Short mmCIF file of C-alpha atoms and ligand atoms in Angstrom, two decimals:
data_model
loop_
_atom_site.label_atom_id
_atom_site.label_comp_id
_atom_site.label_asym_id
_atom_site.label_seq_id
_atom_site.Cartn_x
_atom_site.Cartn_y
_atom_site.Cartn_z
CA UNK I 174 19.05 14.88 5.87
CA UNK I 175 18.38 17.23 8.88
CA UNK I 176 17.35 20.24 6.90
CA UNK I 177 14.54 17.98 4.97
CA UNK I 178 13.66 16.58 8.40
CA UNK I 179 13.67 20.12 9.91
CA UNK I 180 11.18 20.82 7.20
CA UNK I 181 9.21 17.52 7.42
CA UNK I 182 8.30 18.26 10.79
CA UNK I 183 7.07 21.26 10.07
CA UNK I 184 4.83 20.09 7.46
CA UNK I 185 3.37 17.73 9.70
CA UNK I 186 3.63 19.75 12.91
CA UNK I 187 0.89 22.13 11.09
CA UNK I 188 -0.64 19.28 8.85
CA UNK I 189 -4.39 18.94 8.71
CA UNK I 190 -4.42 15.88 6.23
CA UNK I 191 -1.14 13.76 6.39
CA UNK I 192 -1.65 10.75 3.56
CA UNK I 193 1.07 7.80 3.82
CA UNK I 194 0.84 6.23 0.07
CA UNK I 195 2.52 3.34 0.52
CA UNK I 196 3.61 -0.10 -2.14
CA UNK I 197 5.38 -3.43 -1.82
CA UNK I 198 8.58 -2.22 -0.90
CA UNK I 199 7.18 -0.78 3.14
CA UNK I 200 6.56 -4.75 3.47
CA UNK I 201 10.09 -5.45 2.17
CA UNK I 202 11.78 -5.59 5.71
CA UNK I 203 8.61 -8.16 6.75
CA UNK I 204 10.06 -10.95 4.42
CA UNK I 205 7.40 -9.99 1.43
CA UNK I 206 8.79 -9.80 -1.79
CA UNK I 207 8.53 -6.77 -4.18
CA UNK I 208 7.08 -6.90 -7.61
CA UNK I 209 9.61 -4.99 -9.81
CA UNK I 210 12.98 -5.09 -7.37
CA UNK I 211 15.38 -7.08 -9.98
CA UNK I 212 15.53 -10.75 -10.44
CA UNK I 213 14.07 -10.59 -6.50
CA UNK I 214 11.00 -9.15 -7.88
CA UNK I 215 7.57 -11.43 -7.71
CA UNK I 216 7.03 -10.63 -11.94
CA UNK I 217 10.66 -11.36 -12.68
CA UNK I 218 9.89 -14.81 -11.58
CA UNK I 219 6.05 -15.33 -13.11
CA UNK I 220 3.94 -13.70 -15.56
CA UNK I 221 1.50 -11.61 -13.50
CA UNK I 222 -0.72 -12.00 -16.22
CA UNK I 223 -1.08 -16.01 -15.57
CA UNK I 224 -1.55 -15.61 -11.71
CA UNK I 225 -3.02 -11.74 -10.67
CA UNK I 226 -5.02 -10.58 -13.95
CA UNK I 227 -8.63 -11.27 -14.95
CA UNK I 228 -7.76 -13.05 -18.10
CA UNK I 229 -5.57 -15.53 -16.14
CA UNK I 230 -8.58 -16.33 -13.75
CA UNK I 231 -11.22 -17.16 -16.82
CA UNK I 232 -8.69 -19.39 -18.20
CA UNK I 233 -6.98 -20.73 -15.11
CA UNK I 234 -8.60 -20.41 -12.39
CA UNK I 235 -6.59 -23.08 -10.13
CA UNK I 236 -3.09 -21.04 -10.99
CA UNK I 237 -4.86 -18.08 -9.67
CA UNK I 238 -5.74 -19.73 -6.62
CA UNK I 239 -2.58 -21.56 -6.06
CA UNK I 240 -0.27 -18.34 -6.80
CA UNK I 241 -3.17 -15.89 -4.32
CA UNK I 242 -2.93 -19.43 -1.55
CA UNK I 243 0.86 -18.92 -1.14
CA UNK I 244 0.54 -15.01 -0.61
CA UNK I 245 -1.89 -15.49 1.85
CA UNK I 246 0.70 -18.25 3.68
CA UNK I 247 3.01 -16.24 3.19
CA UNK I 248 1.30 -13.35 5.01
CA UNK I 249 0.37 -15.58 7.46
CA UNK I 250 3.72 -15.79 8.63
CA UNK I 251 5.19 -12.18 8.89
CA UNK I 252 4.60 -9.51 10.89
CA UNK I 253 4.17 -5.29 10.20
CA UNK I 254 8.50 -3.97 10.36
CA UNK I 255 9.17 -0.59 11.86
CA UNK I 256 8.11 0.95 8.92
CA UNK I 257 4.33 0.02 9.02
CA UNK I 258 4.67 0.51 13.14
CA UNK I 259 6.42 4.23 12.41
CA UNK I 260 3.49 4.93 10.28
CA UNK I 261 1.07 3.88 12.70
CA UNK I 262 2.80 5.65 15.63
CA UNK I 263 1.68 9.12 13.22
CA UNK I 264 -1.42 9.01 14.56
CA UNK I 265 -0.55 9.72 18.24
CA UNK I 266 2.63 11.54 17.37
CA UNK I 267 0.73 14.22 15.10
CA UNK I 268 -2.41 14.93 17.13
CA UNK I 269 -3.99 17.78 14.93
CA UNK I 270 -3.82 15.98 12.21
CA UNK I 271 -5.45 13.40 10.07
CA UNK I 272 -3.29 10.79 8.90
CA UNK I 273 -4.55 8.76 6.34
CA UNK I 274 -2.96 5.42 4.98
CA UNK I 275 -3.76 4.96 0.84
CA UNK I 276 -1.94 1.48 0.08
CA UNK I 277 -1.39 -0.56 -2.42
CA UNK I 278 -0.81 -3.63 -0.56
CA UNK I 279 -3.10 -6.38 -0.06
CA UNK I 280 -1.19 -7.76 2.79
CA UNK I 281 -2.83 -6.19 5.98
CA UNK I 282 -0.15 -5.10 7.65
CA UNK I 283 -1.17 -1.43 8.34
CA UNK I 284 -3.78 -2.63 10.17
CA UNK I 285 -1.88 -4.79 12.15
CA UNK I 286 0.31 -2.73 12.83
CA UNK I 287 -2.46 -0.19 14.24
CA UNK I 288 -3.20 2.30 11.41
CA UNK I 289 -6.85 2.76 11.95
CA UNK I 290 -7.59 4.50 8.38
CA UNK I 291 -6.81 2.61 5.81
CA UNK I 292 -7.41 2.51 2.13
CA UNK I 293 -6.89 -1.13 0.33
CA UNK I 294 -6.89 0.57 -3.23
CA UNK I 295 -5.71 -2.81 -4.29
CA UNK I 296 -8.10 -5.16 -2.14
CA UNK I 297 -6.96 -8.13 0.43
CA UNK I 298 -5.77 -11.00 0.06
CA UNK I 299 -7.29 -11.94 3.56
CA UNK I 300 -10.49 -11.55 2.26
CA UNK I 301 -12.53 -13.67 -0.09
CA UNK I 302 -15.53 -12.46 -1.84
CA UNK I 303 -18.07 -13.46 -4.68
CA UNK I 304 -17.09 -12.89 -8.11
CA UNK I 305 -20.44 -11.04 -8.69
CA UNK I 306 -20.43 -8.63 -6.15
CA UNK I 307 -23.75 -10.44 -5.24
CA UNK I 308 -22.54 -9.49 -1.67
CA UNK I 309 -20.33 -11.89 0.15
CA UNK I 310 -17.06 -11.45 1.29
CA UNK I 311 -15.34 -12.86 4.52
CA UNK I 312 -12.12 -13.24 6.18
CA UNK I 313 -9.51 -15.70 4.41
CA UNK I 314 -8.22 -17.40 7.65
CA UNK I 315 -4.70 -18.21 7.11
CA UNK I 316 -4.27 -22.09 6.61
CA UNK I 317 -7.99 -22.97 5.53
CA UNK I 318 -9.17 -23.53 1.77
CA UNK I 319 -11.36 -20.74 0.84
CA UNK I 320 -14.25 -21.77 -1.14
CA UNK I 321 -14.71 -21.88 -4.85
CA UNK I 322 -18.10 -21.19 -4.84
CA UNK I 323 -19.93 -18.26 -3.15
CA UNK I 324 -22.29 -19.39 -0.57
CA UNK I 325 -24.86 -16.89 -1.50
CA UNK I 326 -25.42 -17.18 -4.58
CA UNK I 327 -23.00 -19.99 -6.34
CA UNK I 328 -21.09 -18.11 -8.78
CA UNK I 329 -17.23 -18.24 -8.34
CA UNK I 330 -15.54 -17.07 -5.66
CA UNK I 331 -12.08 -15.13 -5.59
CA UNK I 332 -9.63 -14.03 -3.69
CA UNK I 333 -10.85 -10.08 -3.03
CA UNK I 334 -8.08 -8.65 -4.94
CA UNK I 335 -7.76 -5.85 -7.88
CA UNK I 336 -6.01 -7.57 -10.65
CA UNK I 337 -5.01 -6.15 -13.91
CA UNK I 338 -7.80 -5.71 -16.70
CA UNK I 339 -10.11 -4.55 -13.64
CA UNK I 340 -11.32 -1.33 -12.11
CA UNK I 341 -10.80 -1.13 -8.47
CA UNK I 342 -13.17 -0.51 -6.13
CA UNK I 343 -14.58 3.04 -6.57
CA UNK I 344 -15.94 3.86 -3.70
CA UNK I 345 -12.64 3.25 -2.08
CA UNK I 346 -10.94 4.82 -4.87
CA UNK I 347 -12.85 8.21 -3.98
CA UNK I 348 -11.88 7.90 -0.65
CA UNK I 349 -8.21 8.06 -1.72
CA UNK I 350 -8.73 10.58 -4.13
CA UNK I 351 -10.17 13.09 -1.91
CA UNK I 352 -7.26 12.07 0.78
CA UNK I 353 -5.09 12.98 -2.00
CA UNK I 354 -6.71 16.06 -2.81
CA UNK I 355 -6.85 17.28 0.97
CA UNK I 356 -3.35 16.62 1.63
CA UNK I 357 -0.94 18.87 3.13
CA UNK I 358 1.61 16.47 2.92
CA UNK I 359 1.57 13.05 0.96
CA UNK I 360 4.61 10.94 1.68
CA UNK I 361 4.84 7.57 -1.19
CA UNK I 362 6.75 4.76 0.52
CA UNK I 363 7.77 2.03 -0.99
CA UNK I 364 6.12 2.06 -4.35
CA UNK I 365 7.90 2.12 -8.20
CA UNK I 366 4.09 4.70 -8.51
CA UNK I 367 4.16 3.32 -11.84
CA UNK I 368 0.93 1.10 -11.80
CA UNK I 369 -2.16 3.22 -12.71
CA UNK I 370 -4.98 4.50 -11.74
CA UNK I 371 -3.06 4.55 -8.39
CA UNK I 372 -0.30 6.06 -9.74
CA UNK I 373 -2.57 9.62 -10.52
CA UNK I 374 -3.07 10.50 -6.62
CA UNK I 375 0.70 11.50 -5.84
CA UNK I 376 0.08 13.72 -9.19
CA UNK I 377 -3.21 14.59 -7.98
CA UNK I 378 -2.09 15.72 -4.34
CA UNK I 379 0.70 17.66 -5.92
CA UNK I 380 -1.47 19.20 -8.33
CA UNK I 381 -3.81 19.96 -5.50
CA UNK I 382 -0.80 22.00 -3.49
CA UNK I 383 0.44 19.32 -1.07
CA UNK I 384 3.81 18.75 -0.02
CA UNK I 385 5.39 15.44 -1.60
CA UNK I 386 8.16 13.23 0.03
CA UNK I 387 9.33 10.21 -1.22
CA UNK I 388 10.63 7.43 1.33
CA UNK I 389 12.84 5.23 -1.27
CA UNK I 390 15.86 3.47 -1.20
CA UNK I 391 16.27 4.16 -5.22
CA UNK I 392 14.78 6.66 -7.96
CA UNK I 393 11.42 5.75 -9.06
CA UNK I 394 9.76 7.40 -12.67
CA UNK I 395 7.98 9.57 -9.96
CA UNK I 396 11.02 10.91 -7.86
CA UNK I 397 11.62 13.66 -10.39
CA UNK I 398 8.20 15.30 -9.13
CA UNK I 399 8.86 14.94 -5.27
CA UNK I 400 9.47 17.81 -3.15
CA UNK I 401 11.62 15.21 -1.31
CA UNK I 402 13.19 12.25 -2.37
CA UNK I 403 14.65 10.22 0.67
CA UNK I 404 16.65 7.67 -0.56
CA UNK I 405 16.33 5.27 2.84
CA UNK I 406 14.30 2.04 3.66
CA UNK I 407 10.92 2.34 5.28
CA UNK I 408 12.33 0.45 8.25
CA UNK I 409 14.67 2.72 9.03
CA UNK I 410 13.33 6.45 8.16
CA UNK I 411 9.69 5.96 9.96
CA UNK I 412 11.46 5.17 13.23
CA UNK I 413 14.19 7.89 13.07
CA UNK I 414 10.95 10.55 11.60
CA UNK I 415 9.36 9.44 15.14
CA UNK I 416 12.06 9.96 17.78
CA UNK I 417 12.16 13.36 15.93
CA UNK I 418 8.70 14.27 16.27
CA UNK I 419 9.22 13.02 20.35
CA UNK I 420 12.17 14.16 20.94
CA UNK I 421 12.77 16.93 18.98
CA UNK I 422 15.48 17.45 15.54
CA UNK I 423 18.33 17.72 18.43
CA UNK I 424 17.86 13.45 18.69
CA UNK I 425 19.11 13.41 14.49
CA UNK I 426 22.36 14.80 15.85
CA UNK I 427 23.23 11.46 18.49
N1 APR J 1376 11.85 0.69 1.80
C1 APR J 1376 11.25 1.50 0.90
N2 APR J 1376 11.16 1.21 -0.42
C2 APR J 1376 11.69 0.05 -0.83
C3 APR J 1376 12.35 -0.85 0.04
C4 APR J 1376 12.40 -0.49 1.43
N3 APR J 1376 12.99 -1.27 2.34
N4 APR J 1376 12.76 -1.91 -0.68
C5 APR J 1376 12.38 -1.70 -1.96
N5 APR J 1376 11.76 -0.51 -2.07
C6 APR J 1376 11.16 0.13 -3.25
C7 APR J 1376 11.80 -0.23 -4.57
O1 APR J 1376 12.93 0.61 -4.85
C8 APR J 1376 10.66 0.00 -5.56
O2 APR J 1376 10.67 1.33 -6.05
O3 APR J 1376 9.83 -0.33 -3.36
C9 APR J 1376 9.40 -0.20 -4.71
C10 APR J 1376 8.59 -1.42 -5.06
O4 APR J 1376 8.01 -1.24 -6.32
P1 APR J 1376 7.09 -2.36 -6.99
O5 APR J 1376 7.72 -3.69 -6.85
O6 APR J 1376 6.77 -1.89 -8.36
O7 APR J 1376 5.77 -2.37 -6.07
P2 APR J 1376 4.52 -1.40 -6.09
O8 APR J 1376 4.90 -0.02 -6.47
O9 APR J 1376 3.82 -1.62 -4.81
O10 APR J 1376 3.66 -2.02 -7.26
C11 APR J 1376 2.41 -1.44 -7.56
O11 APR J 1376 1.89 -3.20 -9.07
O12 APR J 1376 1.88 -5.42 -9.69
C12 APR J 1376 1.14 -4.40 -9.15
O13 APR J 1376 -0.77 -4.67 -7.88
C13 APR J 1376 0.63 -4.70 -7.76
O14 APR J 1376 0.14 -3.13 -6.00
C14 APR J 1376 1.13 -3.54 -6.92
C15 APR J 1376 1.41 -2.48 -7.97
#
């Protein structure tokens, strides 16, 4: 562990572009469920097909709701861990650099934790927005019915999620990409990087000369093409990567 952290830091001691590509398992440690962790896992208990795809909205539109309602209660309740807080201390602890957050998660808690560039590749679920792009989208506030109907223009509303059988959004898709192509180092946290398109911009960044870590408690179809795999919890790597990059690789020896 110290000779990949000796080289971590300096990766991101002379890093230009730092991405953080992070998935369900960074908001593990907050109390969120995973998708694809065992019989823990969210689709191990219900067909994501019925509650997060586009085909289970056109014919049940109420499940969708109901399922996207107790997500956003649920996020409602919990707060970022020290993984999300680690992440967001990068941007003070690696002052030459841009660091650059590409997640997966729709549950808002890079921002809250203080990372200042993020990239929802997957949406919000603490947004709502009009089926038909006609324009409107607003905050879900946490406890309050979001409407069924767009204000603007009355077609449906929805909770402003990517769900499966849809593209995501591209122009925040570019953004990513050309994070991913940039990179000097791209570090995947948390994620199974199995879920595509999201799953091309570790390949891309690699393929585009970056450095690739991988914070993850287990192997992951993608851990074979890491530079590093860490096998650790968000929670606890992000906070021990920080009081290096303070204190310097002699605090990995207390
Ligand atoms: N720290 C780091 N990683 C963890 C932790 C932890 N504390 N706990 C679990 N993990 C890892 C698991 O080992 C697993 O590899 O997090 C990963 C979670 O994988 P998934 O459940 O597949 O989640 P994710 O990769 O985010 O899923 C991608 O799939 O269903 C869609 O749209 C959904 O955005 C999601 C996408």
């Amino acid at each position: 562990m110290k000779n990949t952290i000796t080289d971590l830091l300096k990766h991101l001691t002379e890093a230009r572009e730092v991405v953080i590509f992070s998935g369900a398992g960074l908001s593990a440690d907050s109390g969120i469920p995973t998708f694809r962790d065992g019989a823990t896992g969210l689709w191990a208990n219900i067909d994501p097909e019925e509650v997060a795809s586009i085909e289970g909205f056109e014919n049940n539109p109420d499940k969708v709701w109901a399922w996207h309602e107790a997500m956003r209660a649920l996020f409602a309740e919990v707060q970022p861990n020290a993984g999300h807080e680690g992440i967001a201390s990068l941007e003070s602890l690696l002052p030459n650099a841009r660091v650059t957050i590409i997640t997966q998660n729709i549950d808002g808690l890079h921002q809250a934790s203080g990372s200042t560039r993020v990239f929802e590749i997957h949406g919000s679920a603490l947004r709502v927005r009009c089926h038909h792009h006609c324009g409107f989208i607003e905050l879900w506030q946490a406890g309050q019915l979001a409407p069924r109907q767009c204000p603007s223009c009355g077609a449906r509303a929805r909770p402003d999620v990517v769900w499966f059988g849809e593209a995501l959004d591209e122009e925040v898709f570019a953004h990513a990409a050309e994070a991913a192509i940039d990179a000097d180092i791209f570090i995947t946290v948390g994620t199974s990087a199995i879920i595509q398109p999201a799953a091309s911009l570790p390949m891309a960044a690699k393929e585009y000369g970056a450095m690739i870590v991988e914070v993850n408690p287990h192997a992951t179809p993608f851990s074979e093409h890491a530079d590093y795999s860490i096998r650790s919890g968000a929670s606890e790597f992000f906070p021990a990567l920080c009081a290096v990059l303070l204190n310097g690789i002699g605090k990995l020896d207390r």
